[in-house]
mmCIF file with all atom_site columns, C-alpha atoms in Angstrom:
data_model
loop_
_atom_site.group_PDB
_atom_site.id
_atom_site.type_symbol
_atom_site.label_atom_id
_atom_site.label_alt_id
_atom_site.label_comp_id
_atom_site.label_asym_id
_atom_site.label_entity_id
_atom_site.label_seq_id
_atom_site.pdbx_PDB_ins_code
_atom_site.Cartn_x
_atom_site.Cartn_y
_atom_site.Cartn_z
_atom_site.occupancy
_atom_site.B_iso_or_equiv
_atom_site.pdbx_formal_charge
_atom_site.auth_seq_id
_atom_site.auth_comp_id
_atom_site.auth_asym_id
_atom_site.auth_atom_id
_atom_site.pdbx_PDB_model_num
ATOM 1   C CA . MET A 1 1   ? -12.009 -13.946 2.023   1.00 51.00 ? 1   MET A CA 1
ATOM 2   C CA . ILE A 1 2   ? -13.810 -14.975 4.808   1.00 54.00 ? 2   ILE A CA 1
ATOM 3   C CA . LYS A 1 3   ? -12.453 -17.979 6.262   1.00 56.00 ? 3   LYS A CA 1
ATOM 4   C CA . GLN A 1 4   ? -15.108 -20.740 8.409   1.00 50.00 ? 4   GLN A CA 1
ATOM 5   C CA . ALA A 1 5   ? -13.193 -20.883 11.066  1.00 52.00 ? 5   ALA A CA 1
ATOM 6   C CA . GLU A 1 6   ? -13.838 -17.165 11.223  1.00 59.00 ? 6   GLU A CA 1
ATOM 7   C CA . PHE A 1 7   ? -17.573 -17.749 11.835  1.00 58.00 ? 7   PHE A CA 1
ATOM 8   C CA . GLY A 1 8   ? -17.132 -20.553 13.978  1.00 60.00 ? 8   GLY A CA 1
ATOM 9   C CA . GLN A 1 9   ? -18.466 -23.751 13.531  1.00 69.00 ? 9   GLN A CA 1
ATOM 10  C CA . LEU A 1 10  ? -20.490 -23.822 10.577  1.00 67.00 ? 10  LEU A CA 1
ATOM 11  C CA . ASN A 1 11  ? -23.245 -26.380 9.924   1.00 74.00 ? 11  ASN A CA 1
ATOM 12  C CA . MET A 1 12  ? -22.130 -27.859 6.953   1.00 79.00 ? 12  MET A CA 1
ATOM 13  C CA . LYS A 1 13  ? -25.567 -29.774 5.874   1.00 82.00 ? 13  LYS A CA 1
ATOM 14  C CA . GLU A 1 14  ? -27.268 -26.225 6.564   1.00 74.00 ? 14  GLU A CA 1
ATOM 15  C CA . VAL A 1 15  ? -24.910 -24.131 4.337   1.00 74.00 ? 15  VAL A CA 1
ATOM 16  C CA . HIS A 1 16  ? -25.450 -27.379 1.673   1.00 78.00 ? 16  HIS A CA 1
ATOM 17  C CA . LYS A 1 17  ? -29.070 -26.482 1.772   1.00 79.00 ? 17  LYS A CA 1
ATOM 18  C CA . ALA A 1 18  ? -28.921 -23.147 1.620   1.00 76.00 ? 18  ALA A CA 1
ATOM 19  C CA . ILE A 1 19  ? -27.003 -23.849 -1.546  1.00 81.00 ? 19  ILE A CA 1
ATOM 20  C CA . ASP A 1 20  ? -29.647 -26.080 -3.244  1.00 81.00 ? 20  ASP A CA 1
ATOM 21  C CA . ASP A 1 21  ? -32.392 -24.186 -1.923  1.00 79.00 ? 21  ASP A CA 1
ATOM 22  C CA . VAL A 1 22  ? -30.223 -20.973 -4.060  1.00 78.00 ? 22  VAL A CA 1
ATOM 23  C CA . LEU A 1 23  ? -30.017 -22.760 -6.705  1.00 82.00 ? 23  LEU A CA 1
ATOM 24  C CA . ALA A 1 24  ? -33.669 -24.072 -6.867  1.00 83.00 ? 24  ALA A CA 1
ATOM 25  C CA . ASP A 1 25  ? -34.600 -20.744 -6.458  1.00 83.00 ? 25  ASP A CA 1
ATOM 26  C CA . LYS A 1 26  ? -36.502 -21.637 -3.475  1.00 79.00 ? 26  LYS A CA 1
ATOM 27  C CA . THR A 1 27  ? -37.452 -19.313 -0.548  1.00 79.00 ? 27  THR A CA 1
ATOM 28  C CA . LEU A 1 28  ? -34.463 -18.847 1.640   1.00 73.00 ? 28  LEU A CA 1
ATOM 29  C CA . LYS A 1 29  ? -34.580 -18.933 5.422   1.00 76.00 ? 29  LYS A CA 1
ATOM 30  C CA . VAL A 1 30  ? -32.569 -16.063 5.781   1.00 74.00 ? 30  VAL A CA 1
ATOM 31  C CA . ASP A 1 31  ? -33.753 -12.264 4.811   1.00 77.00 ? 31  ASP A CA 1
ATOM 32  C CA . MET A 1 32  ? -30.180 -11.833 2.193   1.00 75.00 ? 32  MET A CA 1
ATOM 33  C CA . ASN A 1 33  ? -30.141 -8.483  2.881   1.00 82.00 ? 33  ASN A CA 1
ATOM 34  C CA . LEU A 1 34  ? -29.535 -8.885  6.130   1.00 80.00 ? 34  LEU A CA 1
ATOM 35  C CA . ALA A 1 35  ? -27.229 -11.504 5.809   1.00 74.00 ? 35  ALA A CA 1
ATOM 36  C CA . ASN A 1 36  ? -25.425 -9.206  3.135   1.00 81.00 ? 36  ASN A CA 1
ATOM 37  C CA . ASP A 1 37  ? -25.516 -6.030  5.871   1.00 82.00 ? 37  ASP A CA 1
ATOM 38  C CA . ILE A 1 38  ? -23.992 -8.671  9.030   1.00 80.00 ? 38  ILE A CA 1
ATOM 39  C CA . ILE A 1 39  ? -21.217 -9.646  6.654   1.00 80.00 ? 39  ILE A CA 1
ATOM 40  C CA . THR A 1 40  ? -20.812 -6.158  4.777   1.00 85.00 ? 40  THR A CA 1
ATOM 41  C CA . ARG A 1 41  ? -20.112 -4.872  8.803   1.00 88.00 ? 41  ARG A CA 1
ATOM 42  C CA . TYR A 1 42  ? -18.080 -7.596  9.639   1.00 85.00 ? 42  TYR A CA 1
ATOM 43  C CA . LEU A 1 43  ? -15.958 -7.359  7.062   1.00 84.00 ? 43  LEU A CA 1
ATOM 44  C CA . ILE A 1 44  ? -15.532 -3.276  7.571   1.00 85.00 ? 44  ILE A CA 1
ATOM 45  C CA . LYS A 1 45  ? -14.631 -4.267  11.833  1.00 88.00 ? 45  LYS A CA 1
ATOM 46  C CA . LYS A 1 46  ? -12.131 -6.559  10.432  1.00 86.00 ? 46  LYS A CA 1
ATOM 47  C CA . GLN A 1 47  ? -10.603 -3.704  8.068   1.00 84.00 ? 47  GLN A CA 1
ATOM 48  C CA . GLU A 1 48  ? -10.647 -1.503  10.348  1.00 87.00 ? 48  GLU A CA 1
ATOM 49  C CA . ALA A 1 49  ? -9.357  -4.438  13.008  1.00 87.00 ? 49  ALA A CA 1
ATOM 50  C CA . ALA A 1 50  ? -6.352  -4.869  10.870  1.00 86.00 ? 50  ALA A CA 1
ATOM 51  C CA . SER A 1 51  ? -6.113  -0.987  9.952   1.00 89.00 ? 51  SER A CA 1
ATOM 52  C CA . ILE A 1 52  ? -5.116  -0.120  13.814  1.00 93.00 ? 52  ILE A CA 1
ATOM 53  C CA . GLU A 1 53  ? -2.718  -3.163  14.324  1.00 95.00 ? 53  GLU A CA 1
ATOM 54  C CA . ASN A 1 54  ? -1.155  -2.158  10.923  1.00 95.00 ? 54  ASN A CA 1
ATOM 55  C CA . THR A 1 55  ? -1.018  1.946   12.197  1.00 95.00 ? 55  THR A CA 1
ATOM 56  C CA . GLU A 1 56  ? 0.887   0.384   15.692  1.00 97.00 ? 56  GLU A CA 1
ATOM 57  C CA . LYS A 1 57  ? 3.307   -1.771  13.880  1.00 97.00 ? 57  LYS A CA 1
ATOM 58  C CA . GLY A 1 58  ? 4.320   0.895   11.251  1.00 97.00 ? 58  GLY A CA 1
ATOM 59  C CA . GLN A 1 59  ? 4.725   3.673   13.880  1.00 98.00 ? 59  GLN A CA 1
ATOM 60  C CA . LYS A 1 60  ? 7.118   0.895   15.965  1.00 98.00 ? 60  LYS A CA 1
ATOM 61  C CA . PHE A 1 61  ? 8.951   0.568   13.219  1.00 98.00 ? 61  PHE A CA 1
ATOM 62  C CA . LEU A 1 62  ? 9.387   4.072   12.322  1.00 98.00 ? 62  LEU A CA 1
ATOM 63  C CA . GLU A 1 63  ? 10.092  5.421   15.561  1.00 98.00 ? 63  GLU A CA 1
ATOM 64  C CA . GLU A 1 64  ? 12.937  2.948   15.041  1.00 98.00 ? 64  GLU A CA 1
ATOM 65  C CA . ASN A 1 65  ? 13.759  3.544   12.193  1.00 98.00 ? 65  ASN A CA 1
ATOM 66  C CA . LYS A 1 66  ? 14.324  7.480   12.583  1.00 97.00 ? 66  LYS A CA 1
ATOM 67  C CA . SER A 1 67  ? 17.141  7.105   14.572  1.00 98.00 ? 67  SER A CA 1
ATOM 68  C CA . LYS A 1 68  ? 19.082  5.049   11.799  1.00 98.00 ? 68  LYS A CA 1
ATOM 69  C CA . GLU A 1 69  ? 22.465  6.132   10.343  1.00 98.00 ? 69  GLU A CA 1
ATOM 70  C CA . GLY A 1 70  ? 21.248  8.393   7.167   1.00 98.00 ? 70  GLY A CA 1
ATOM 71  C CA . VAL A 1 71  ? 17.427  8.526   7.819   1.00 98.00 ? 71  VAL A CA 1
ATOM 72  C CA . ILE A 1 72  ? 15.908  12.063  7.759   1.00 98.00 ? 72  ILE A CA 1
ATOM 73  C CA . THR A 1 73  ? 12.016  12.248  9.001   1.00 98.00 ? 73  THR A CA 1
ATOM 74  C CA . LEU A 1 74  ? 10.222  14.723  7.203   1.00 98.00 ? 74  LEU A CA 1
ATOM 75  C CA . GLU A 1 75  ? 7.437   16.839  9.094   1.00 98.00 ? 75  GLU A CA 1
ATOM 76  C CA . SER A 1 76  ? 4.840   14.593  7.117   1.00 98.00 ? 76  SER A CA 1
ATOM 77  C CA . GLY A 1 77  ? 6.329   11.943  9.115   1.00 98.00 ? 77  GLY A CA 1
ATOM 78  C CA . LEU A 1 78  ? 7.723   10.934  5.638   1.00 99.00 ? 78  LEU A CA 1
ATOM 79  C CA . GLN A 1 79  ? 11.562  9.206   6.710   1.00 99.00 ? 79  GLN A CA 1
ATOM 80  C CA . TYR A 1 80  ? 14.076  8.985   3.554   1.00 99.00 ? 80  TYR A CA 1
ATOM 81  C CA . LYS A 1 81  ? 17.731  8.133   3.073   1.00 99.00 ? 81  LYS A CA 1
ATOM 82  C CA . ILE A 1 82  ? 19.498  8.709   0.053   1.00 98.00 ? 82  ILE A CA 1
ATOM 83  C CA . LEU A 1 83  ? 21.234  5.318   -1.207  1.00 98.00 ? 83  LEU A CA 1
ATOM 84  C CA . VAL A 1 84  ? 22.779  7.333   -4.214  1.00 98.00 ? 84  VAL A CA 1
ATOM 85  C CA . GLU A 1 85  ? 23.764  10.997  -5.014  1.00 95.00 ? 85  GLU A CA 1
ATOM 86  C CA . GLY A 1 86  ? 22.148  12.148  -8.516  1.00 95.00 ? 86  GLY A CA 1
ATOM 87  C CA . ASN A 1 87  ? 23.567  14.214  -10.521 1.00 94.00 ? 87  ASN A CA 1
ATOM 88  C CA . GLY A 1 88  ? 20.885  15.941  -12.625 1.00 90.00 ? 88  GLY A CA 1
ATOM 89  C CA . VAL A 1 89  ? 17.542  17.950  -12.544 1.00 94.00 ? 89  VAL A CA 1
ATOM 90  C CA . THR A 1 90  ? 14.942  17.558  -9.288  1.00 96.00 ? 90  THR A CA 1
ATOM 91  C CA . PRO A 1 91  ? 11.846  16.694  -10.403 1.00 97.00 ? 91  PRO A CA 1
ATOM 92  C CA . SER A 1 92  ? 8.619   18.760  -9.141  1.00 96.00 ? 92  SER A CA 1
ATOM 93  C CA . PRO A 1 93  ? 5.016   17.183  -8.801  1.00 97.00 ? 93  PRO A CA 1
ATOM 94  C CA . GLU A 1 94  ? 4.294   18.070  -12.209 1.00 97.00 ? 94  GLU A CA 1
ATOM 95  C CA . ASP A 1 95  ? 6.947   16.750  -13.879 1.00 97.00 ? 95  ASP A CA 1
ATOM 96  C CA . THR A 1 96  ? 7.104   13.385  -15.665 1.00 97.00 ? 96  THR A CA 1
ATOM 97  C CA . VAL A 1 97  ? 9.626   10.794  -14.228 1.00 97.00 ? 97  VAL A CA 1
ATOM 98  C CA . GLU A 1 98  ? 10.853  7.329   -15.035 1.00 98.00 ? 98  GLU A CA 1
ATOM 99  C CA . VAL A 1 99  ? 12.209  4.992   -12.476 1.00 98.00 ? 99  VAL A CA 1
ATOM 100 C CA . HIS A 1 100 ? 12.921  1.694   -11.219 1.00 98.00 ? 100 HIS A CA 1
ATOM 101 C CA . TYR A 1 101 ? 11.223  1.074   -7.723  1.00 98.00 ? 101 TYR A CA 1
ATOM 102 C CA . LYS A 1 102 ? 10.975  -2.023  -5.479  1.00 98.00 ? 102 LYS A CA 1
ATOM 103 C CA . GLY A 1 103 ? 7.979   -1.811  -2.733  1.00 98.00 ? 103 GLY A CA 1
ATOM 104 C CA . THR A 1 104 ? 7.934   -3.961  0.452   1.00 98.00 ? 104 THR A CA 1
ATOM 105 C CA . LEU A 1 105 ? 5.991   -4.008  3.432   1.00 98.00 ? 105 LEU A CA 1
ATOM 106 C CA . ILE A 1 106 ? 8.053   -3.673  7.160   1.00 98.00 ? 106 ILE A CA 1
ATOM 107 C CA . ASP A 1 107 ? 8.299   -7.451  7.283   1.00 97.00 ? 107 ASP A CA 1
ATOM 108 C CA . GLY A 1 108 ? 10.399  -7.500  4.298   1.00 97.00 ? 108 GLY A CA 1
ATOM 109 C CA . THR A 1 109 ? 7.082   -9.198  1.772   1.00 96.00 ? 109 THR A CA 1
ATOM 110 C CA . GLU A 1 110 ? 7.591   -7.514  -1.275  1.00 97.00 ? 110 GLU A CA 1
ATOM 111 C CA . PHE A 1 111 ? 4.352   -6.421  -3.032  1.00 96.00 ? 111 PHE A CA 1
ATOM 112 C CA . ASP A 1 112 ? 5.718   -4.561  -6.276  1.00 96.00 ? 112 ASP A CA 1
ATOM 113 C CA . SER A 1 113 ? 8.923   -4.018  -8.626  1.00 97.00 ? 113 SER A CA 1
ATOM 114 C CA . SER A 1 114 ? 9.801   -2.543  -11.789 1.00 96.00 ? 114 SER A CA 1
ATOM 115 C CA . HIS A 1 115 ? 12.461  -5.232  -12.095 1.00 94.00 ? 115 HIS A CA 1
ATOM 116 C CA . THR A 1 116 ? 10.846  -7.932  -11.997 1.00 94.00 ? 116 THR A CA 1
ATOM 117 C CA . ARG A 1 117 ? 8.534   -6.767  -14.496 1.00 93.00 ? 117 ARG A CA 1
ATOM 118 C CA . GLY A 1 118 ? 11.419  -5.846  -16.573 1.00 94.00 ? 118 GLY A CA 1
ATOM 119 C CA . GLU A 1 119 ? 10.921  -2.453  -17.012 1.00 96.00 ? 119 GLU A CA 1
ATOM 120 C CA . SER A 1 120 ? 11.076  0.928   -16.052 1.00 97.00 ? 120 SER A CA 1
ATOM 121 C CA . ALA A 1 121 ? 7.867   2.935   -14.750 1.00 96.00 ? 121 ALA A CA 1
ATOM 122 C CA . THR A 1 122 ? 7.165   6.580   -15.883 1.00 96.00 ? 122 THR A CA 1
ATOM 123 C CA . LEU A 1 123 ? 4.091   8.492   -15.365 1.00 94.00 ? 123 LEU A CA 1
ATOM 124 C CA . VAL A 1 124 ? 3.721   12.234  -13.313 1.00 97.00 ? 124 VAL A CA 1
ATOM 125 C CA . LEU A 1 125 ? 5.115   12.218  -10.175 1.00 96.00 ? 125 LEU A CA 1
ATOM 126 C CA . ASN A 1 126 ? 2.030   13.892  -8.682  1.00 95.00 ? 126 ASN A CA 1
ATOM 127 C CA . GLN A 1 127 ? -0.149  10.371  -9.875  1.00 94.00 ? 127 GLN A CA 1
ATOM 128 C CA . PHE A 1 128 ? 1.743   8.440   -7.356  1.00 94.00 ? 128 PHE A CA 1
ATOM 129 C CA . ILE A 1 129 ? 1.123   7.527   -3.265  1.00 96.00 ? 129 ILE A CA 1
ATOM 130 C CA . PRO A 1 130 ? 1.566   11.386  -1.439  1.00 98.00 ? 130 PRO A CA 1
ATOM 131 C CA . GLY A 1 131 ? 4.969   9.814   0.367   1.00 98.00 ? 131 GLY A CA 1
ATOM 132 C CA . TRP A 1 132 ? 6.555   9.284   -3.339  1.00 97.00 ? 132 TRP A CA 1
ATOM 133 C CA . VAL A 1 133 ? 5.631   12.659  -4.507  1.00 98.00 ? 133 VAL A CA 1
ATOM 134 C CA . GLU A 1 134 ? 7.152   13.935  -1.644  1.00 98.00 ? 134 GLU A CA 1
ATOM 135 C CA . GLY A 1 135 ? 9.961   11.704  -1.475  1.00 98.00 ? 135 GLY A CA 1
ATOM 136 C CA . VAL A 1 136 ? 10.887  11.274  -5.139  1.00 98.00 ? 136 VAL A CA 1
ATOM 137 C CA . GLN A 1 137 ? 11.595  15.163  -5.062  1.00 98.00 ? 137 GLN A CA 1
ATOM 138 C CA . LYS A 1 138 ? 14.401  14.551  -2.413  1.00 98.00 ? 138 LYS A CA 1
ATOM 139 C CA . VAL A 1 139 ? 16.631  13.168  -5.290  1.00 98.00 ? 139 VAL A CA 1
ATOM 140 C CA . SER A 1 140 ? 18.110  14.028  -8.684  1.00 97.00 ? 140 SER A CA 1
ATOM 141 C CA . GLU A 1 141 ? 18.605  12.102  -11.569 1.00 97.00 ? 141 GLU A CA 1
ATOM 142 C CA . GLY A 1 142 ? 21.054  9.134   -11.801 1.00 97.00 ? 142 GLY A CA 1
ATOM 143 C CA . GLY A 1 143 ? 20.140  8.744   -8.023  1.00 98.00 ? 143 GLY A CA 1
ATOM 144 C CA . LYS A 1 144 ? 18.739  6.112   -5.884  1.00 98.00 ? 144 LYS A CA 1
ATOM 145 C CA . ILE A 1 145 ? 17.145  6.895   -2.481  1.00 99.00 ? 145 ILE A CA 1
ATOM 146 C CA . GLU A 1 146 ? 14.739  4.499   0.128   1.00 99.00 ? 146 GLU A CA 1
ATOM 147 C CA . LEU A 1 147 ? 11.395  5.897   1.039   1.00 99.00 ? 147 LEU A CA 1
ATOM 148 C CA . TYR A 1 148 ? 9.901   4.840   4.599   1.00 99.00 ? 148 TYR A CA 1
ATOM 149 C CA . ILE A 1 149 ? 5.870   6.186   4.339   1.00 99.00 ? 149 ILE A CA 1
ATOM 150 C CA . PRO A 1 150 ? 4.022   5.639   6.854   1.00 98.00 ? 150 PRO A CA 1
ATOM 151 C CA . ALA A 1 151 ? 0.209   4.706   5.820   1.00 97.00 ? 151 ALA A CA 1
ATOM 152 C CA . GLU A 1 152 ? -1.059  8.086   6.038   1.00 97.00 ? 152 GLU A CA 1
ATOM 153 C CA . LEU A 1 153 ? 1.188   9.222   3.019   1.00 98.00 ? 153 LEU A CA 1
ATOM 154 C CA . ALA A 1 154 ? 0.506   5.601   1.153   1.00 98.00 ? 154 ALA A CA 1
ATOM 155 C CA . TYR A 1 155 ? -3.103  3.752   1.288   1.00 96.00 ? 155 TYR A CA 1
ATOM 156 C CA . GLY A 1 156 ? -4.471  4.473   4.626   1.00 94.00 ? 156 GLY A CA 1
ATOM 157 C CA . SER A 1 157 ? -6.774  2.789   5.799   1.00 91.00 ? 157 SER A CA 1
ATOM 158 C CA . GLN A 1 158 ? -7.737  0.996   2.762   1.00 91.00 ? 158 GLN A CA 1
ATOM 159 C CA . LYS A 1 159 ? -6.977  -2.591  1.631   1.00 91.00 ? 159 LYS A CA 1
ATOM 160 C CA . MET A 1 160 ? -4.475  -1.625  -1.619  1.00 93.00 ? 160 MET A CA 1
ATOM 161 C CA . GLY A 1 161 ? -4.095  -5.343  -3.802  1.00 92.00 ? 161 GLY A CA 1
ATOM 162 C CA . THR A 1 162 ? -1.478  -7.547  -0.807  1.00 92.00 ? 162 THR A CA 1
ATOM 163 C CA . ILE A 1 163 ? -1.185  -4.040  0.873   1.00 96.00 ? 163 ILE A CA 1
ATOM 164 C CA . GLU A 1 164 ? -2.924  -4.769  3.802   1.00 95.00 ? 164 GLU A CA 1
ATOM 165 C CA . PRO A 1 165 ? -4.944  -1.379  5.442   1.00 95.00 ? 165 PRO A CA 1
ATOM 166 C CA . GLY A 1 166 ? -2.851  0.486   7.650   1.00 96.00 ? 166 GLY A CA 1
ATOM 167 C CA . SER A 1 167 ? 0.428   -0.433  6.082   1.00 97.00 ? 167 SER A CA 1
ATOM 168 C CA . THR A 1 168 ? 3.606   1.368   6.600   1.00 98.00 ? 168 THR A CA 1
ATOM 169 C CA . LEU A 1 169 ? 5.523   0.947   3.335   1.00 98.00 ? 169 LEU A CA 1
ATOM 170 C CA . ILE A 1 170 ? 8.848   1.157   2.163   1.00 99.00 ? 170 ILE A CA 1
ATOM 171 C CA . PHE A 1 171 ? 10.441  1.918   -1.615  1.00 98.00 ? 171 PHE A CA 1
ATOM 172 C CA . GLU A 1 172 ? 13.411  1.661   -2.995  1.00 98.00 ? 172 GLU A CA 1
ATOM 173 C CA . VAL A 1 173 ? 13.885  4.077   -6.132  1.00 98.00 ? 173 VAL A CA 1
ATOM 174 C CA . GLU A 1 174 ? 15.867  4.690   -8.438  1.00 98.00 ? 174 GLU A CA 1
ATOM 175 C CA . LEU A 1 175 ? 15.491  8.248   -10.934 1.00 98.00 ? 175 LEU A CA 1
ATOM 176 C CA . ILE A 1 176 ? 16.528  7.792   -14.173 1.00 98.00 ? 176 ILE A CA 1
ATOM 177 C CA . LYS A 1 177 ? 14.968  10.623  -15.958 1.00 97.00 ? 177 LYS A CA 1
ATOM 178 C CA . VAL A 1 178 ? 13.059  13.479  -15.017 1.00 97.00 ? 178 VAL A CA 1
ATOM 179 C CA . LYS A 1 179 ? 11.256  14.998  -18.088 1.00 96.00 ? 179 LYS A CA 1
ATOM 180 C CA . LYS A 1 180 ? 10.226  18.888  -16.669 1.00 95.00 ? 180 LYS A CA 1
ATOM 181 C CA . ALA A 1 181 ? 6.343   19.729  -17.193 1.00 91.00 ? 181 ALA A CA 1
ATOM 182 C CA . ASN A 1 182 ? 6.890   22.598  -19.417 1.00 86.00 ? 182 ASN A CA 1
ATOM 183 C CA . GLN A 1 183 ? 9.681   20.431  -21.894 1.00 77.00 ? 183 GLN A CA 1
ATOM 184 C CA . LYS A 1 184 ? 7.539   19.387  -25.256 1.00 64.00 ? 184 LYS A CA 1
#
């Protein structure tokens, strides 16, 4: 949402007149295509700036996190920590997995949780973001893993719901069940 403060001081009398003109189907003082273009460019620039800032914060977080006990960093940049060793089947990308999970931003803000919804999630593993696909393969049934996913393995520079562009994500994932792709 665009806030008035982001555009500086607005002349509210002119804003109200413009709204009245639109409602009355009058000729406008500004070309709407030009106005839309200006707003679109502004929003793109704002999203790019947020992506850069969030990416830098994420890189700093991951740099500090990699030296914590139990954290493993993969070549892709994904970090993970096994919280509970599983004792069952390990999934491959084509397998269907049943999981409970909680997703947070690096500041601890929760953006998604199967626990909150009160039911586990079941999907083919390769339908998740790349960081999940790679990370969940590191744990077996009955196990629990914490994934530290850099933006490029999550949503990149795109905003996704409440997740800002360039965000590093943290997921705690409990792998409940694996159904191998070749099982009926």
